Amino acid sequence: MSEILLRLSKQWIAGQTADDAIRMAKLANARNIRGIINKLGEHIELEKEVQATVKEYLNILRRIERDKIQSCISVKLTQLGLSINDSFCYANVEHIVQEAEALGNFVWIDMESSQYTQTTIDLYFSLLNKHKNVGVAIQAYLRRSEDDIRNLILKNGKIRLCKGAYRESAKIAFKTKQEISSNFAKLLKLLFMEGKEFAIATHDNDLINEALELNRIYPKDFEFQMLMGIRDDLNRS
Ligand SMILES: Cc1cc2nc3c(=O)[nH]c(=O)nc-3n(C[C@H](O)[C@H](O)[C@H](O)COP(=O)(O)OP(=O)(O)OC[C@H]3O[C@@H](n4cnc5c(N)ncnc54)[C@H](O)[C@@H]3O)c2cc1C
């Protein structure tokens, strides 16, 4: 069984409000698709701004509960203080994860540029020790990602596989579309063979078909995650 989640960001995308994100999630739900709400922007350097962002995520979680919306949230650690101080960031993300846990919701942690990869994974494992309602994104363009996925699978981590969105050096990352897709396909196979809980975040037709084919051989309870409006042609049922 696979499910599709749509990522809805509206500043929450460009200048719009949390209300818009909630409205878009409702529209997605009406099409039997769950939402992932995230706030755009990264690298918040001021504690006050980070605290305001935490508050916004807490409010969104409560709105999701109040309006009975099918949606989780996705956060970036540099929105929550990672570029200020690791323990401040941990406390902030844990606060959000705890609130989500109390409301029966789930929090995805986006993966940002490679300077944050190890800290994000370390912080994710610390959270996972205490909370089960949290997952982390892994980027198929990074050469280290196979090891990270094996480690995450061993520790029952919840994984979102994506291609990766930052400019990285050839030392640490696959660079061509072909290399990235081929590593994505390899990691997909690993997830279908050995993974437990995972999501596949791509609009790439070949990789979507590859996942559907792997699911026929190794049936898994996974989900597709996409940006709203990009692959609306894909049929829900
Ligand atoms: C739900 C979700 C979560 C993500 N989380 C992360 C994360 O945590 N860290 C990270 O580094 N990256 C993340 N990404 C971004 C991801 O890494 C890729 O950069 C992005 O999804 C484009 O790659 P693709 O797999 O869709 O393949 P591509 O080869 O880039 O795209 C395939 C086709 O999809 C269409 N398409 C793709 N993206 C767009 C777009 N933005 N607008 C219009 N058409 C488009 C195009 O037609 C394109 O030909 C996420 C993506 C999604 C959908």
PDB file of C-alpha atoms and ligand atoms in Angstrom:
ATOM      1  CA  MET A   1       0.000   0.000   0.000  1.00  0.00           C
ATOM      2  CA  SER A   2       1.296   3.406  -0.818  1.00  0.00           C
ATOM      3  CA  GLU A   3      -0.060   6.803   0.120  1.00  0.00           C
ATOM      4  CA  ILE A   4       0.560  10.204  -1.306  1.00  0.00           C
ATOM      5  CA  LEU A   5       1.307  13.204   0.849  1.00  0.00           C
ATOM      6  CA  LEU A   6       1.570  16.683  -0.543  1.00  0.00           C
ATOM      7  CA  ARG A   7       4.003  19.180   0.804  1.00  0.00           C
ATOM      8  CA  LEU A   8       2.249  22.496   1.267  1.00  0.00           C
ATOM      9  CA  SER A   9       4.364  25.463   1.995  1.00  0.00           C
ATOM     10  CA  LYS A  10       3.066  28.961   1.441  1.00  0.00           C
ATOM     11  CA  GLN A  11       5.530  31.344   3.228  1.00  0.00           C
ATOM     12  CA  TRP A  12       3.946  28.807   4.268  1.00  0.00           C
ATOM     13  CA  ILE A  13       4.776  29.660  -0.006  1.00  0.00           C
ATOM     14  CA  ALA A  14       5.739  33.292  -0.585  1.00  0.00           C
ATOM     15  CA  GLY A  15       4.076  35.830   1.628  1.00  0.00           C
ATOM     16  CA  GLN A  16       0.964  33.907   2.485  1.00  0.00           C
ATOM     17  CA  THR A  17      -0.293  32.818   5.855  1.00  0.00           C
ATOM     18  CA  ALA A  18      -0.630  29.696   7.948  1.00  0.00           C
ATOM     19  CA  ASP A  19      -4.377  29.924   7.204  1.00  0.00           C
ATOM     20  CA  ASP A  20      -3.574  29.366   3.520  1.00  0.00           C
ATOM     21  CA  ALA A  21      -1.547  26.275   4.340  1.00  0.00           C
ATOM     22  CA  ILE A  22      -4.461  24.910   6.368  1.00  0.00           C
ATOM     23  CA  ARG A  23      -6.858  25.703   3.520  1.00  0.00           C
ATOM     24  CA  MET A  24      -4.622  23.941   0.979  1.00  0.00           C
ATOM     25  CA  ALA A  25      -4.331  20.926   3.268  1.00  0.00           C
ATOM     26  CA  LYS A  26      -8.144  20.789   3.437  1.00  0.00           C
ATOM     27  CA  LEU A  27      -8.293  20.857  -0.383  1.00  0.00           C
ATOM     28  CA  ALA A  28      -5.761  18.027  -0.577  1.00  0.00           C
ATOM     29  CA  ASN A  29      -7.718  16.041   2.022  1.00  0.00           C
ATOM     30  CA  ALA A  30     -10.861  16.436  -0.102  1.00  0.00           C
ATOM     31  CA  ARG A  31      -8.917  14.582  -2.814  1.00  0.00           C
ATOM     32  CA  ASN A  32      -8.004  11.916  -0.283  1.00  0.00           C
ATOM     33  CA  ILE A  33      -4.417  13.142  -0.034  1.00  0.00           C
ATOM     34  CA  ARG A  34      -2.750  14.009   3.238  1.00  0.00           C
ATOM     35  CA  GLY A  35      -0.761  17.229   3.651  1.00  0.00           C
ATOM     36  CA  ILE A  36       2.685  18.072   4.944  1.00  0.00           C
ATOM     37  CA  ILE A  37       2.796  21.643   6.137  1.00  0.00           C
ATOM     38  CA  ASN A  38       6.101  23.427   6.311  1.00  0.00           C
ATOM     39  CA  LYS A  39       7.253  26.997   6.611  1.00  0.00           C
ATOM     40  CA  LEU A  40       9.636  28.280   3.976  1.00  0.00           C
ATOM     41  CA  GLY A  41      12.981  29.792   4.896  1.00  0.00           C
ATOM     42  CA  GLU A  42      16.065  28.627   6.700  1.00  0.00           C
ATOM     43  CA  HIS A  43      19.061  29.970   8.640  1.00  0.00           C
ATOM     44  CA  ILE A  44      17.264  32.010  11.268  1.00  0.00           C
ATOM     45  CA  GLU A  45      19.996  33.713  13.273  1.00  0.00           C
ATOM     46  CA  LEU A  46      17.963  35.505  15.968  1.00  0.00           C
ATOM     47  CA  GLU A  47      16.687  33.601  19.005  1.00  0.00           C
ATOM     48  CA  LYS A  48      13.534  35.709  19.088  1.00  0.00           C
ATOM     49  CA  GLU A  49      12.715  34.792  15.495  1.00  0.00           C
ATOM     50  CA  VAL A  50      13.369  31.130  16.175  1.00  0.00           C
ATOM     51  CA  GLN A  51      11.004  31.277  19.145  1.00  0.00           C
ATOM     52  CA  ALA A  52       8.335  32.875  16.956  1.00  0.00           C
ATOM     53  CA  THR A  53       8.794  30.068  14.393  1.00  0.00           C
ATOM     54  CA  VAL A  54       8.429  27.420  17.096  1.00  0.00           C
ATOM     55  CA  LYS A  55       5.212  29.116  18.177  1.00  0.00           C
ATOM     56  CA  GLU A  56       3.922  29.093  14.596  1.00  0.00           C
ATOM     57  CA  TYR A  57       4.574  25.372  14.250  1.00  0.00           C
ATOM     58  CA  LEU A  58       2.859  24.700  17.594  1.00  0.00           C
ATOM     59  CA  ASN A  59      -0.142  26.732  16.430  1.00  0.00           C
ATOM     60  CA  ILE A  60      -0.272  24.870  13.131  1.00  0.00           C
ATOM     61  CA  LEU A  61      -0.269  21.538  14.963  1.00  0.00           C
ATOM     62  CA  ARG A  62      -3.185  22.737  17.109  1.00  0.00           C
ATOM     63  CA  ARG A  63      -5.070  24.005  14.029  1.00  0.00           C
ATOM     64  CA  ILE A  64      -4.572  20.632  12.330  1.00  0.00           C
ATOM     65  CA  GLU A  65      -6.077  18.958  15.393  1.00  0.00           C
ATOM     66  CA  ARG A  66      -8.890  21.493  15.832  1.00  0.00           C
ATOM     67  CA  ASP A  67      -9.956  21.417  12.175  1.00  0.00           C
ATOM     68  CA  LYS A  68      -9.506  17.638  11.940  1.00  0.00           C
ATOM     69  CA  ILE A  69      -7.102  17.911   9.020  1.00  0.00           C
ATOM     70  CA  GLN A  70      -5.036  15.002   7.777  1.00  0.00           C
ATOM     71  CA  SER A  71      -1.620  16.606   7.770  1.00  0.00           C
ATOM     72  CA  CYS A  72       1.755  16.330   9.419  1.00  0.00           C
ATOM     73  CA  ILE A  73       4.444  19.022   9.496  1.00  0.00           C
ATOM     74  CA  SER A  74       7.995  19.266   8.216  1.00  0.00           C
ATOM     75  CA  VAL A  75      10.620  21.501   9.826  1.00  0.00           C
ATOM     76  CA  LYS A  76      14.105  22.704   8.964  1.00  0.00           C
ATOM     77  CA  LEU A  77      16.556  22.649  11.867  1.00  0.00           C
ATOM     78  CA  THR A  78      18.131  25.984  10.866  1.00  0.00           C
ATOM     79  CA  GLN A  79      14.649  27.498  11.330  1.00  0.00           C
ATOM     80  CA  LEU A  80      14.756  26.154  14.863  1.00  0.00           C
ATOM     81  CA  GLY A  81      18.148  27.409  15.986  1.00  0.00           C
ATOM     82  CA  LEU A  82      20.732  25.034  14.466  1.00  0.00           C
ATOM     83  CA  SER A  83      22.783  27.946  13.191  1.00  0.00           C
ATOM     84  CA  ILE A  84      22.717  29.457  16.710  1.00  0.00           C
ATOM     85  CA  ASN A  85      23.457  26.504  18.985  1.00  0.00           C
ATOM     86  CA  ASP A  86      22.797  22.732  18.858  1.00  0.00           C
ATOM     87  CA  SER A  87      21.209  22.355  22.301  1.00  0.00           C
ATOM     88  CA  PHE A  88      18.913  25.345  21.782  1.00  0.00           C
ATOM     89  CA  CYS A  89      17.838  23.759  18.480  1.00  0.00           C
ATOM     90  CA  TYR A  90      17.313  20.368  20.133  1.00  0.00           C
ATOM     91  CA  ALA A  91      15.078  21.888  22.817  1.00  0.00           C
ATOM     92  CA  ASN A  92      13.018  23.680  20.159  1.00  0.00           C
ATOM     93  CA  VAL A  93      12.534  20.711  17.888  1.00  0.00           C
ATOM     94  CA  GLU A  94      11.763  18.462  20.865  1.00  0.00           C
ATOM     95  CA  HIS A  95       9.122  20.938  22.032  1.00  0.00           C
ATOM     96  CA  ILE A  96       7.429  20.672  18.603  1.00  0.00           C
ATOM     97  CA  VAL A  97       7.789  16.879  18.489  1.00  0.00           C
ATOM     98  CA  GLN A  98       6.315  16.556  22.019  1.00  0.00           C
ATOM     99  CA  GLU A  99       3.324  18.697  21.077  1.00  0.00           C
ATOM    100  CA  ALA A 100       2.840  16.636  17.909  1.00  0.00           C
ATOM    101  CA  GLU A 101       3.083  13.446  19.973  1.00  0.00           C
ATOM    102  CA  ALA A 102       0.423  14.670  22.396  1.00  0.00           C
ATOM    103  CA  LEU A 103      -1.828  15.431  19.411  1.00  0.00           C
ATOM    104  CA  GLY A 104      -1.096  12.134  17.639  1.00  0.00           C
ATOM    105  CA  ASN A 105       0.791  13.904  14.863  1.00  0.00           C
ATOM    106  CA  PHE A 106       4.132  13.426  13.112  1.00  0.00           C
ATOM    107  CA  VAL A 107       7.120  15.688  12.417  1.00  0.00           C
ATOM    108  CA  TRP A 108       9.507  15.325   9.471  1.00  0.00           C
ATOM    109  CA  ILE A 109      12.946  16.904   9.685  1.00  0.00           C
ATOM    110  CA  ASP A 110      14.132  18.257   6.333  1.00  0.00           C
ATOM    111  CA  MET A 111      17.770  17.688   5.426  1.00  0.00           C
ATOM    112  CA  GLU A 112      19.648  20.874   4.611  1.00  0.00           C
ATOM    113  CA  SER A 113      23.122  21.471   3.141  1.00  0.00           C
ATOM    114  CA  SER A 114      25.962  19.059   3.930  1.00  0.00           C
ATOM    115  CA  GLN A 115      27.467  21.191   6.702  1.00  0.00           C
ATOM    116  CA  TYR A 116      24.424  20.153   8.756  1.00  0.00           C
ATOM    117  CA  THR A 117      24.064  16.508   7.707  1.00  0.00           C
ATOM    118  CA  GLN A 118      25.884  14.873  10.629  1.00  0.00           C
ATOM    119  CA  THR A 119      24.389  17.184  13.272  1.00  0.00           C
ATOM    120  CA  THR A 120      20.918  16.615  11.838  1.00  0.00           C
ATOM    121  CA  ILE A 121      21.346  12.855  11.974  1.00  0.00           C
ATOM    122  CA  ASP A 122      22.815  12.957  15.506  1.00  0.00           C
ATOM    123  CA  LEU A 123      19.996  15.178  16.687  1.00  0.00           C
ATOM    124  CA  TYR A 124      17.478  12.918  14.965  1.00  0.00           C
ATOM    125  CA  PHE A 125      18.791   9.845  16.802  1.00  0.00           C
ATOM    126  CA  SER A 126      18.590  11.688  20.146  1.00  0.00           C
ATOM    127  CA  LEU A 127      14.972  12.561  19.408  1.00  0.00           C
ATOM    128  CA  LEU A 128      14.161   9.057  18.211  1.00  0.00           C
ATOM    129  CA  ASN A 129      15.370   7.618  21.528  1.00  0.00           C
ATOM    130  CA  LYS A 130      12.505   9.432  23.214  1.00  0.00           C
ATOM    131  CA  HIS A 131       9.887   9.984  20.513  1.00  0.00           C
ATOM    132  CA  LYS A 132       8.638   7.724  17.758  1.00  0.00           C
ATOM    133  CA  ASN A 133       6.701  10.373  15.819  1.00  0.00           C
ATOM    134  CA  VAL A 134       9.646  11.831  13.962  1.00  0.00           C
ATOM    135  CA  GLY A 135      11.364  11.121  10.649  1.00  0.00           C
ATOM    136  CA  VAL A 136      14.326  12.539   8.753  1.00  0.00           C
ATOM    137  CA  ALA A 137      15.062  13.268   5.092  1.00  0.00           C
ATOM    138  CA  ILE A 138      18.049  11.645   3.379  1.00  0.00           C
ATOM    139  CA  GLN A 139      19.476  12.951   0.112  1.00  0.00           C
ATOM    140  CA  ALA A 140      20.297  10.455  -2.637  1.00  0.00           C
ATOM    141  CA  TYR A 141      22.927  12.812  -4.100  1.00  0.00           C
ATOM    142  CA  LEU A 142      25.190  12.417  -1.054  1.00  0.00           C
ATOM    143  CA  ARG A 143      27.711   9.574  -1.270  1.00  0.00           C
ATOM    144  CA  ARG A 144      27.325   8.913   2.480  1.00  0.00           C
ATOM    145  CA  SER A 145      23.573   8.289   2.247  1.00  0.00           C
ATOM    146  CA  GLU A 146      23.725   4.498   1.856  1.00  0.00           C
ATOM    147  CA  ASP A 147      25.591   4.236   5.188  1.00  0.00           C
ATOM    148  CA  ASP A 148      23.158   6.690   6.786  1.00  0.00           C
ATOM    149  CA  ILE A 149      20.163   4.712   5.561  1.00  0.00           C
ATOM    150  CA  ARG A 150      21.630   1.407   6.795  1.00  0.00           C
ATOM    151  CA  ASN A 151      22.221   2.979  10.196  1.00  0.00           C
ATOM    152  CA  LEU A 152      18.731   4.499  10.287  1.00  0.00           C
ATOM    153  CA  ILE A 153      17.141   1.169   9.354  1.00  0.00           C
ATOM    154  CA  LEU A 154      19.085  -0.570  12.160  1.00  0.00           C
ATOM    155  CA  LYS A 155      17.761   1.953  14.681  1.00  0.00           C
ATOM    156  CA  ASN A 156      14.193   1.965  13.348  1.00  0.00           C
ATOM    157  CA  GLY A 157      14.454   5.464  11.935  1.00  0.00           C
ATOM    158  CA  LYS A 158      11.752   6.813   9.647  1.00  0.00           C
ATOM    159  CA  ILE A 159      13.260   7.918   6.377  1.00  0.00           C
ATOM    160  CA  ARG A 160      12.191  10.295   3.598  1.00  0.00           C
ATOM    161  CA  LEU A 161      14.308   9.678   0.509  1.00  0.00           C
ATOM    162  CA  CYS A 162      14.750  12.691  -1.792  1.00  0.00           C
ATOM    163  CA  LYS A 163      17.318  13.618  -4.453  1.00  0.00           C
ATOM    164  CA  GLY A 164      18.674  16.639  -2.573  1.00  0.00           C
ATOM    165  CA  ALA A 165      18.314  20.339  -3.285  1.00  0.00           C
ATOM    166  CA  TYR A 166      21.626  22.037  -2.393  1.00  0.00           C
ATOM    167  CA  ARG A 167      24.832  22.687  -4.334  1.00  0.00           C
ATOM    168  CA  GLU A 168      27.410  20.192  -3.062  1.00  0.00           C
ATOM    169  CA  SER A 169      30.947  19.315  -4.144  1.00  0.00           C
ATOM    170  CA  ALA A 170      31.768  16.234  -6.233  1.00  0.00           C
ATOM    171  CA  LYS A 171      33.907  14.984  -3.318  1.00  0.00           C
ATOM    172  CA  ILE A 172      30.825  14.252  -1.271  1.00  0.00           C
ATOM    173  CA  ALA A 173      27.999  14.212  -3.794  1.00  0.00           C
ATOM    174  CA  PHE A 174      26.952  12.627  -7.065  1.00  0.00           C
ATOM    175  CA  LYS A 175      26.608  15.427  -9.579  1.00  0.00           C
ATOM    176  CA  THR A 176      24.967  14.227 -12.779  1.00  0.00           C
ATOM    177  CA  LYS A 177      21.249  13.538 -13.054  1.00  0.00           C
ATOM    178  CA  GLN A 178      22.092   9.997 -14.116  1.00  0.00           C
ATOM    179  CA  GLU A 179      24.376   9.310 -11.122  1.00  0.00           C
ATOM    180  CA  ILE A 180      21.862  10.803  -8.697  1.00  0.00           C
ATOM    181  CA  SER A 181      18.956   8.806 -10.132  1.00  0.00           C
ATOM    182  CA  SER A 182      21.000   5.643 -10.141  1.00  0.00           C
ATOM    183  CA  ASN A 183      21.933   6.124  -6.454  1.00  0.00           C
ATOM    184  CA  PHE A 184      18.301   6.983  -5.698  1.00  0.00           C
ATOM    185  CA  ALA A 185      17.235   3.695  -7.330  1.00  0.00           C
ATOM    186  CA  LYS A 186      19.867   1.787  -5.331  1.00  0.00           C
ATOM    187  CA  LEU A 187      18.683   3.356  -2.067  1.00  0.00           C
ATOM    188  CA  LEU A 188      15.068   2.670  -3.009  1.00  0.00           C
ATOM    189  CA  LYS A 189      15.913  -1.008  -3.369  1.00  0.00           C
ATOM    190  CA  LEU A 190      17.618  -0.981   0.036  1.00  0.00           C
ATOM    191  CA  LEU A 191      14.527   0.621   1.588  1.00  0.00           C
ATOM    192  CA  PHE A 192      12.147  -1.863  -0.016  1.00  0.00           C
ATOM    193  CA  MET A 193      14.314  -4.826   0.926  1.00  0.00           C
ATOM    194  CA  GLU A 194      15.250  -3.832   4.475  1.00  0.00           C
ATOM    195  CA  GLY A 195      13.408  -0.664   5.468  1.00  0.00           C
ATOM    196  CA  LYS A 196      10.366  -0.454   7.696  1.00  0.00           C
ATOM    197  CA  GLU A 197       8.906   3.014   7.556  1.00  0.00           C
ATOM    198  CA  PHE A 198       9.841   5.278   4.700  1.00  0.00           C
ATOM    199  CA  ALA A 199       8.636   7.928   2.289  1.00  0.00           C
ATOM    200  CA  ILE A 200       9.703   8.593  -1.287  1.00  0.00           C
ATOM    201  CA  ALA A 201       9.819  12.302  -2.151  1.00  0.00           C
ATOM    202  CA  THR A 202      10.200  12.692  -5.905  1.00  0.00           C
ATOM    203  CA  HIS A 203       8.271  13.776  -8.994  1.00  0.00           C
ATOM    204  CA  ASP A 204      10.565  11.750 -11.250  1.00  0.00           C
ATOM    205  CA  ASN A 205       8.436   9.361 -13.243  1.00  0.00           C
ATOM    206  CA  ASP A 206      11.143   6.723 -13.680  1.00  0.00           C
ATOM    207  CA  LEU A 207      11.816   6.605  -9.935  1.00  0.00           C
ATOM    208  CA  ILE A 208       8.099   6.552  -9.102  1.00  0.00           C
ATOM    209  CA  ASN A 209       7.679   3.586 -11.449  1.00  0.00           C
ATOM    210  CA  GLU A 210      10.758   1.943  -9.980  1.00  0.00           C
ATOM    211  CA  ALA A 211       9.222   2.273  -6.493  1.00  0.00           C
ATOM    212  CA  LEU A 212       5.904   0.825  -7.668  1.00  0.00           C
ATOM    213  CA  GLU A 213       7.748  -2.089  -9.270  1.00  0.00           C
ATOM    214  CA  LEU A 214       9.823  -2.730  -6.117  1.00  0.00           C
ATOM    215  CA  ASN A 215       6.627  -2.627  -4.096  1.00  0.00           C
ATOM    216  CA  ARG A 216       5.252  -5.470  -6.185  1.00  0.00           C
ATOM    217  CA  ILE A 217       8.281  -7.582  -5.272  1.00  0.00           C
ATOM    218  CA  TYR A 218       8.769  -6.418  -1.672  1.00  0.00           C
ATOM    219  CA  PRO A 219       5.379  -5.097  -0.521  1.00  0.00           C
ATOM    220  CA  LYS A 220       5.847  -2.275   1.987  1.00  0.00           C
ATOM    221  CA  ASP A 221       3.722   0.327   3.687  1.00  0.00           C
ATOM    222  CA  PHE A 222       5.404   3.408   2.238  1.00  0.00           C
ATOM    223  CA  GLU A 223       4.224   6.801   1.059  1.00  0.00           C
ATOM    224  CA  PHE A 224       4.978   9.094  -1.863  1.00  0.00           C
ATOM    225  CA  GLN A 225       5.548  12.751  -0.971  1.00  0.00           C
ATOM    226  CA  MET A 226       5.295  15.492  -3.581  1.00  0.00           C
ATOM    227  CA  LEU A 227       4.993  19.236  -3.912  1.00  0.00           C
ATOM    228  CA  MET A 228       1.456  20.391  -4.338  1.00  0.00           C
ATOM    229  CA  GLY A 229       0.563  21.006  -7.955  1.00  0.00           C
ATOM    230  CA  ILE A 230       3.530  19.176  -9.484  1.00  0.00           C
ATOM    231  CA  ARG A 231       2.220  15.676 -10.141  1.00  0.00           C
ATOM    232  CA  ASP A 232      -1.516  16.203  -9.936  1.00  0.00           C
ATOM    233  CA  ASP A 233      -1.797  13.800 -12.845  1.00  0.00           C
ATOM    234  CA  LEU A 234      -0.978  10.899 -10.559  1.00  0.00           C
ATOM    235  CA  ASN A 235      -4.182   9.199  -9.626  1.00  0.00           C
ATOM    236  CA  ARG A 236      -4.876   8.831  -5.922  1.00  0.00           C
ATOM    237  CA  SER A 237      -6.613   5.523  -6.150  1.00  0.00           C
TER     238      SER A 237
HETATM  239  C1  LIG B   1       7.952  16.284  -0.155  1.00  0.00           C
HETATM  240  C2  LIG B   1       9.341  16.724  -0.487  1.00  0.00           C
HETATM  241  C3  LIG B   1      10.264  16.879   0.519  1.00  0.00           C
HETATM  242  C4  LIG B   1      11.579  17.263   0.225  1.00  0.00           C
HETATM  243  N1  LIG B   1      12.477  17.396   1.241  1.00  0.00           N
HETATM  244  C5  LIG B   1      13.759  17.722   0.960  1.00  0.00           C
HETATM  245  C6  LIG B   1      14.747  17.808   1.981  1.00  0.00           C
HETATM  246  O1  LIG B   1      14.472  17.599   3.170  1.00  0.00           O
HETATM  247  N2  LIG B   1      16.014  18.121   1.621  1.00  0.00           N
HETATM  248  C7  LIG B   1      16.388  18.357   0.321  1.00  0.00           C
HETATM  249  O2  LIG B   1      17.569  18.617   0.067  1.00  0.00           O
HETATM  250  N3  LIG B   1      15.468  18.294  -0.668  1.00  0.00           N
HETATM  251  C8  LIG B   1      14.174  17.990  -0.378  1.00  0.00           C
HETATM  252  N4  LIG B   1      13.251  17.928  -1.388  1.00  0.00           N
HETATM  253  C9  LIG B   1      13.644  18.362  -2.756  1.00  0.00           C
HETATM  254  C10 LIG B   1      14.272  17.216  -3.537  1.00  0.00           C
HETATM  255  O3  LIG B   1      15.506  16.865  -2.975  1.00  0.00           O
HETATM  256  C11 LIG B   1      14.479  17.612  -5.008  1.00  0.00           C
HETATM  257  O4  LIG B   1      15.344  18.680  -5.094  1.00  0.00           O
HETATM  258  C12 LIG B   1      13.185  17.972  -5.724  1.00  0.00           C
HETATM  259  O5  LIG B   1      12.118  17.174  -5.299  1.00  0.00           O
HETATM  260  C13 LIG B   1      13.311  17.767  -7.244  1.00  0.00           C
HETATM  261  O6  LIG B   1      13.707  16.448  -7.512  1.00  0.00           O
HETATM  262  P1  LIG B   1      12.768  15.327  -8.183  1.00  0.00           P
HETATM  263  O7  LIG B   1      13.086  14.056  -7.428  1.00  0.00           O
HETATM  264  O8  LIG B   1      11.366  15.714  -8.179  1.00  0.00           O
HETATM  265  O9  LIG B   1      13.379  15.098  -9.596  1.00  0.00           O
HETATM  266  P2  LIG B   1      13.648  16.136 -10.814  1.00  0.00           P
HETATM  267  O10 LIG B   1      14.416  15.352 -11.828  1.00  0.00           O
HETATM  268  O11 LIG B   1      14.268  17.400 -10.304  1.00  0.00           O
HETATM  269  O12 LIG B   1      12.193  16.442 -11.276  1.00  0.00           O
HETATM  270  C14 LIG B   1      11.411  15.520 -12.001  1.00  0.00           C
HETATM  271  C15 LIG B   1      10.329  16.306 -12.723  1.00  0.00           C
HETATM  272  O13 LIG B   1       9.426  16.838 -11.742  1.00  0.00           O
HETATM  273  C16 LIG B   1       9.076  18.171 -12.047  1.00  0.00           C
HETATM  274  N5  LIG B   1       9.500  19.038 -10.932  1.00  0.00           N
HETATM  275  C17 LIG B   1      10.339  18.723  -9.924  1.00  0.00           C
HETATM  276  N6  LIG B   1      10.448  19.718  -9.038  1.00  0.00           N
HETATM  277  C18 LIG B   1       9.654  20.703  -9.504  1.00  0.00           C
HETATM  278  C19 LIG B   1       9.346  22.011  -9.025  1.00  0.00           C
HETATM  279  N7  LIG B   1       9.826  22.512  -7.882  1.00  0.00           N
HETATM  280  N8  LIG B   1       8.485  22.762  -9.767  1.00  0.00           N
HETATM  281  C20 LIG B   1       7.961  22.287 -10.930  1.00  0.00           C
HETATM  282  N9  LIG B   1       8.222  21.058 -11.422  1.00  0.00           N
HETATM  283  C21 LIG B   1       9.058  20.282 -10.730  1.00  0.00           C
HETATM  284  C22 LIG B   1       9.757  18.510 -13.344  1.00  0.00           C
HETATM  285  O14 LIG B   1       8.821  18.232 -14.364  1.00  0.00           O
HETATM  286  C23 LIG B   1      10.886  17.528 -13.456  1.00  0.00           C
HETATM  287  O15 LIG B   1      11.200  17.216 -14.776  1.00  0.00           O
HETATM  288  C24 LIG B   1      11.947  17.514  -1.113  1.00  0.00           C
HETATM  289  C25 LIG B   1      11.021  17.331  -2.139  1.00  0.00           C
HETATM  290  C26 LIG B   1       9.729  16.949  -1.841  1.00  0.00           C
HETATM  291  C27 LIG B   1       8.776  16.773  -2.962  1.00  0.00           C
END
